[in-house]
Amino acid sequence: MDIIKNKYPFWKRLLHRWQARRDIPFRRKFFVGYDLHGNTYWEFTLDGNMQRMRRKLEPFRQELFEVDYFSTIPPQWLQWLRRTRDAVPTLDELVLDQLRQQRLKILAQQADERWVREKWRLEEEQRVKLQNELDRVRLGDEEFKNKNKKKIEEKGESEVREDPWKAADESKDANPIESASIKPRQ
């Protein structure tokens, strides 16, 4: 309610409270509520039919074009104006929604940062693989293996990985048809 106290003086808030009463006869316009920007929302009737009241917005500050008001109307009040929502939104609900939007922006920013870090990590990994491949081509296979053995020993790892391509080349000599065994169905 502090937001409304800053925008409207005490006498204006009292007037709105009196205009919100529906038990006064022959009244055609009723105050409904405020939003966080200070806009006021009203229900009124032209022909006296109290069953289907019309709804409208009175902006806090007058703008040159009416379309400029849509940037200050919260979605909850817009739903109420368009009759997709029956209950009037409260100021607490509007404040909680604003906090939710701020938290969502922070979480989206953190997710973007994680994606950038992951992209950088993948690019670095690709760069290292490419550099290793270029070194292997430049130095030749034997010198490259010796260089890698030294690197692995420096890191403290005792095992040297075997080249899977070498194992595949050795298996080319064997005939795959002869090595396969087919068992007949019974």
CSV table of C-alpha atoms in Angstrom, one decimal:
chain,number,residue,atom,x,y,z
A,1,MET,CA,0.0,0.0,0.0
A,2,ASP,CA,3.1,2.3,0.3
A,3,ILE,CA,3.2,2.5,-3.4
A,4,ILE,CA,-0.3,4.0,-3.5
A,5,LYS,CA,0.4,6.3,-0.6
A,6,ASN,CA,3.2,7.9,-2.6
A,7,LYS,CA,1.0,8.5,-5.6
A,8,TYR,CA,-2.3,9.5,-4.1
A,9,PRO,CA,-2.9,11.8,-1.1
A,10,PHE,CA,-5.0,10.6,1.8
A,11,TRP,CA,-8.2,12.4,0.8
A,12,LYS,CA,-8.0,10.9,-2.7
A,13,ARG,CA,-7.7,7.4,-1.3
A,14,LEU,CA,-10.7,8.1,1.0
A,15,LEU,CA,-12.7,9.3,-2.0
A,16,HIS,CA,-11.8,6.1,-3.9
A,17,ARG,CA,-12.9,4.0,-0.9
A,18,TRP,CA,-16.2,5.9,-0.9
A,19,GLN,CA,-16.6,5.5,-4.7
A,20,ALA,CA,-16.0,1.7,-4.3
A,21,ARG,CA,-19.2,1.3,-2.2
A,22,ARG,CA,-22.0,-0.4,-4.2
A,23,ASP,CA,-24.8,0.0,-1.7
A,24,ILE,CA,-25.4,3.7,-2.5
A,25,PRO,CA,-28.5,4.0,-4.8
A,26,PHE,CA,-28.4,5.6,-8.3
A,27,ARG,CA,-24.6,5.4,-8.6
A,28,ARG,CA,-23.4,4.3,-12.0
A,29,LYS,CA,-19.6,4.3,-11.6
A,30,PHE,CA,-17.7,2.2,-9.1
A,31,PHE,CA,-14.0,2.3,-8.1
A,32,VAL,CA,-12.4,-1.2,-8.3
A,33,GLY,CA,-8.7,-0.9,-7.6
A,34,TYR,CA,-5.1,0.3,-8.2
A,35,ASP,CA,-2.1,-1.1,-10.0
A,36,LEU,CA,1.6,-0.5,-9.1
A,37,HIS,CA,1.9,2.4,-11.6
A,38,GLY,CA,-1.0,4.3,-9.9
A,39,ASN,CA,-3.6,3.6,-12.6
A,40,THR,CA,-7.1,3.2,-11.4
A,41,TYR,CA,-9.7,0.8,-12.6
A,42,TRP,CA,-13.5,1.3,-12.7
A,43,GLU,CA,-16.8,-0.4,-13.5
A,44,PHE,CA,-19.7,1.6,-14.8
A,45,THR,CA,-23.0,1.3,-16.6
A,46,LEU,CA,-24.7,3.6,-19.1
A,47,ASP,CA,-28.2,2.2,-19.1
A,48,GLY,CA,-28.5,1.2,-15.4
A,49,ASN,CA,-28.1,-2.5,-16.1
A,50,MET,CA,-26.1,-3.7,-13.1
A,51,GLN,CA,-25.8,-7.2,-14.4
A,52,ARG,CA,-23.2,-6.5,-17.0
A,53,MET,CA,-21.0,-3.6,-16.0
A,54,ARG,CA,-18.4,-2.1,-18.4
A,55,ARG,CA,-14.8,-1.9,-17.3
A,56,LYS,CA,-12.3,0.8,-17.9
A,57,LEU,CA,-8.9,2.2,-17.0
A,58,GLU,CA,-8.1,5.7,-15.9
A,59,PRO,CA,-4.3,6.3,-16.2
A,60,PHE,CA,-2.2,7.9,-13.5
A,61,ARG,CA,-0.5,10.2,-16.1
A,62,GLN,CA,-2.1,11.3,-19.3
A,63,GLU,CA,-0.3,10.3,-22.5
A,64,LEU,CA,-0.6,11.7,-26.0
A,65,PHE,CA,-1.7,8.3,-27.4
A,66,GLU,CA,-3.8,5.7,-25.7
A,67,VAL,CA,-1.6,2.9,-27.0
A,68,ASP,CA,1.2,4.2,-24.7
A,69,TYR,CA,-0.9,3.1,-21.6
A,70,PHE,CA,-0.4,-0.6,-22.4
A,71,SER,CA,3.2,-0.5,-21.2
A,72,THR,CA,2.0,0.4,-17.7
A,73,ILE,CA,-0.9,-2.1,-17.5
A,74,PRO,CA,-0.1,-5.3,-15.7
A,75,PRO,CA,-1.3,-8.6,-17.3
A,76,GLN,CA,-3.6,-9.3,-14.4
A,77,TRP,CA,-5.5,-6.1,-14.8
A,78,LEU,CA,-5.5,-6.5,-18.6
A,79,GLN,CA,-7.2,-9.9,-18.0
A,80,TRP,CA,-9.7,-8.3,-15.8
A,81,LEU,CA,-10.5,-5.5,-18.3
A,82,ARG,CA,-11.0,-8.1,-21.1
A,83,ARG,CA,-13.2,-10.3,-18.8
A,84,THR,CA,-11.0,-13.3,-18.9
A,85,ARG,CA,-10.6,-12.9,-15.1
A,86,ASP,CA,-13.4,-12.3,-12.7
A,87,ALA,CA,-11.5,-11.6,-9.5
A,88,VAL,CA,-9.8,-8.2,-9.1
A,89,PRO,CA,-6.0,-8.4,-8.7
A,90,THR,CA,-4.6,-7.3,-5.4
A,91,LEU,CA,-1.5,-5.1,-4.9
A,92,ASP,CA,0.2,-8.0,-3.1
A,93,GLU,CA,-0.4,-10.2,-6.1
A,94,LEU,CA,1.1,-7.6,-8.4
A,95,VAL,CA,4.1,-7.1,-6.1
A,96,LEU,CA,4.7,-10.9,-6.0
A,97,ASP,CA,4.4,-11.1,-9.8
A,98,GLN,CA,6.9,-8.3,-10.2
A,99,LEU,CA,9.4,-10.2,-7.8
A,100,ARG,CA,8.8,-13.4,-9.8
A,101,GLN,CA,9.7,-11.5,-13.0
A,102,GLN,CA,12.9,-10.1,-11.5
A,103,ARG,CA,13.9,-13.6,-10.3
A,104,LEU,CA,13.2,-15.0,-13.7
A,105,LYS,CA,15.5,-12.4,-15.3
A,106,ILE,CA,18.3,-13.3,-12.9
A,107,LEU,CA,17.9,-17.0,-13.6
A,108,ALA,CA,17.8,-16.4,-17.4
A,109,GLN,CA,21.0,-14.3,-17.1
A,110,GLN,CA,22.7,-17.1,-15.1
A,111,ALA,CA,21.6,-19.7,-17.7
A,112,ASP,CA,23.0,-17.5,-20.5
A,113,GLU,CA,26.4,-17.3,-18.7
A,114,ARG,CA,26.5,-21.1,-18.2
A,115,TRP,CA,25.9,-21.6,-22.0
A,116,VAL,CA,28.7,-19.2,-22.8
A,117,ARG,CA,31.1,-21.0,-20.4
A,118,GLU,CA,30.1,-24.4,-21.9
A,119,LYS,CA,30.6,-23.0,-25.4
A,120,TRP,CA,34.0,-21.7,-24.4
A,121,ARG,CA,34.9,-25.1,-22.8
A,122,LEU,CA,33.9,-27.0,-26.0
A,123,GLU,CA,35.8,-24.7,-28.2
A,124,GLU,CA,38.9,-25.1,-26.0
A,125,GLU,CA,38.5,-28.8,-26.1
A,126,GLN,CA,38.3,-28.8,-29.9
A,127,ARG,CA,41.3,-26.5,-30.1
A,128,VAL,CA,43.4,-28.9,-28.0
A,129,LYS,CA,42.3,-31.9,-30.1
A,130,LEU,CA,43.2,-30.1,-33.3
A,131,GLN,CA,46.5,-29.0,-31.9
A,132,ASN,CA,47.3,-32.6,-30.9
A,133,GLU,CA,46.4,-33.8,-34.3
A,134,LEU,CA,48.5,-31.2,-36.0
A,135,ASP,CA,51.5,-32.1,-33.7
A,136,ARG,CA,51.0,-35.8,-34.6
A,137,VAL,CA,51.1,-35.0,-38.3
A,138,ARG,CA,54.1,-32.7,-38.0
A,139,LEU,CA,56.2,-34.8,-35.7
A,140,GLY,CA,55.3,-38.2,-37.1
A,141,ASP,CA,53.6,-41.0,-35.2
A,142,GLU,CA,56.7,-42.3,-33.3
A,143,GLU,CA,57.9,-38.9,-32.0
A,144,PHE,CA,54.3,-38.0,-31.1
A,145,LYS,CA,53.8,-41.1,-29.0
A,146,ASN,CA,57.1,-40.4,-27.3
A,147,LYS,CA,56.1,-36.8,-26.6
A,148,ASN,CA,52.7,-38.0,-25.2
A,149,LYS,CA,54.4,-40.6,-23.0
A,150,LYS,CA,56.5,-37.9,-21.5
A,151,LYS,CA,53.4,-35.7,-20.9
A,152,ILE,CA,51.5,-38.6,-19.3
A,153,GLU,CA,54.5,-39.5,-17.1
A,154,GLU,CA,54.8,-35.8,-16.1
A,155,LYS,CA,51.2,-35.8,-15.0
A,156,GLY,CA,51.8,-39.0,-12.9
A,157,GLU,CA,49.8,-41.4,-15.1
A,158,SER,CA,51.5,-44.7,-15.7
A,159,GLU,CA,49.3,-46.1,-18.4
A,160,VAL,CA,49.6,-45.0,-22.0
A,161,ARG,CA,46.5,-45.4,-24.0
A,162,GLU,CA,46.7,-47.6,-27.0
A,163,ASP,CA,45.8,-46.3,-30.4
A,164,PRO,CA,42.4,-47.7,-31.4
A,165,TRP,CA,43.2,-47.1,-35.1
A,166,LYS,CA,46.2,-49.3,-34.9
A,167,ALA,CA,44.1,-52.1,-33.4
A,168,ALA,CA,41.6,-51.7,-36.2
A,169,ASP,CA,44.3,-51.9,-38.8
A,170,GLU,CA,45.7,-55.1,-37.3
A,171,SER,CA,42.3,-56.7,-37.5
A,172,LYS,CA,41.9,-56.0,-41.2
A,173,ASP,CA,44.2,-58.9,-42.0
A,174,ALA,CA,41.8,-61.4,-40.5
A,175,ASN,CA,38.9,-62.5,-42.7
A,176,PRO,CA,35.6,-61.5,-41.0
A,177,ILE,CA,33.7,-64.2,-42.8
A,178,GLU,CA,35.9,-67.0,-41.5
A,179,SER,CA,35.9,-65.6,-38.0
A,180,ALA,CA,32.1,-65.4,-37.8
A,181,SER,CA,30.3,-68.5,-36.6
A,182,ILE,CA,26.7,-68.9,-37.7
A,183,LYS,CA,24.6,-71.3,-35.6
A,184,PRO,CA,21.7,-72.9,-37.5
A,185,ARG,CA,18.2,-72.7,-36.0
A,186,GLN,CA,16.7,-75.8,-34.5
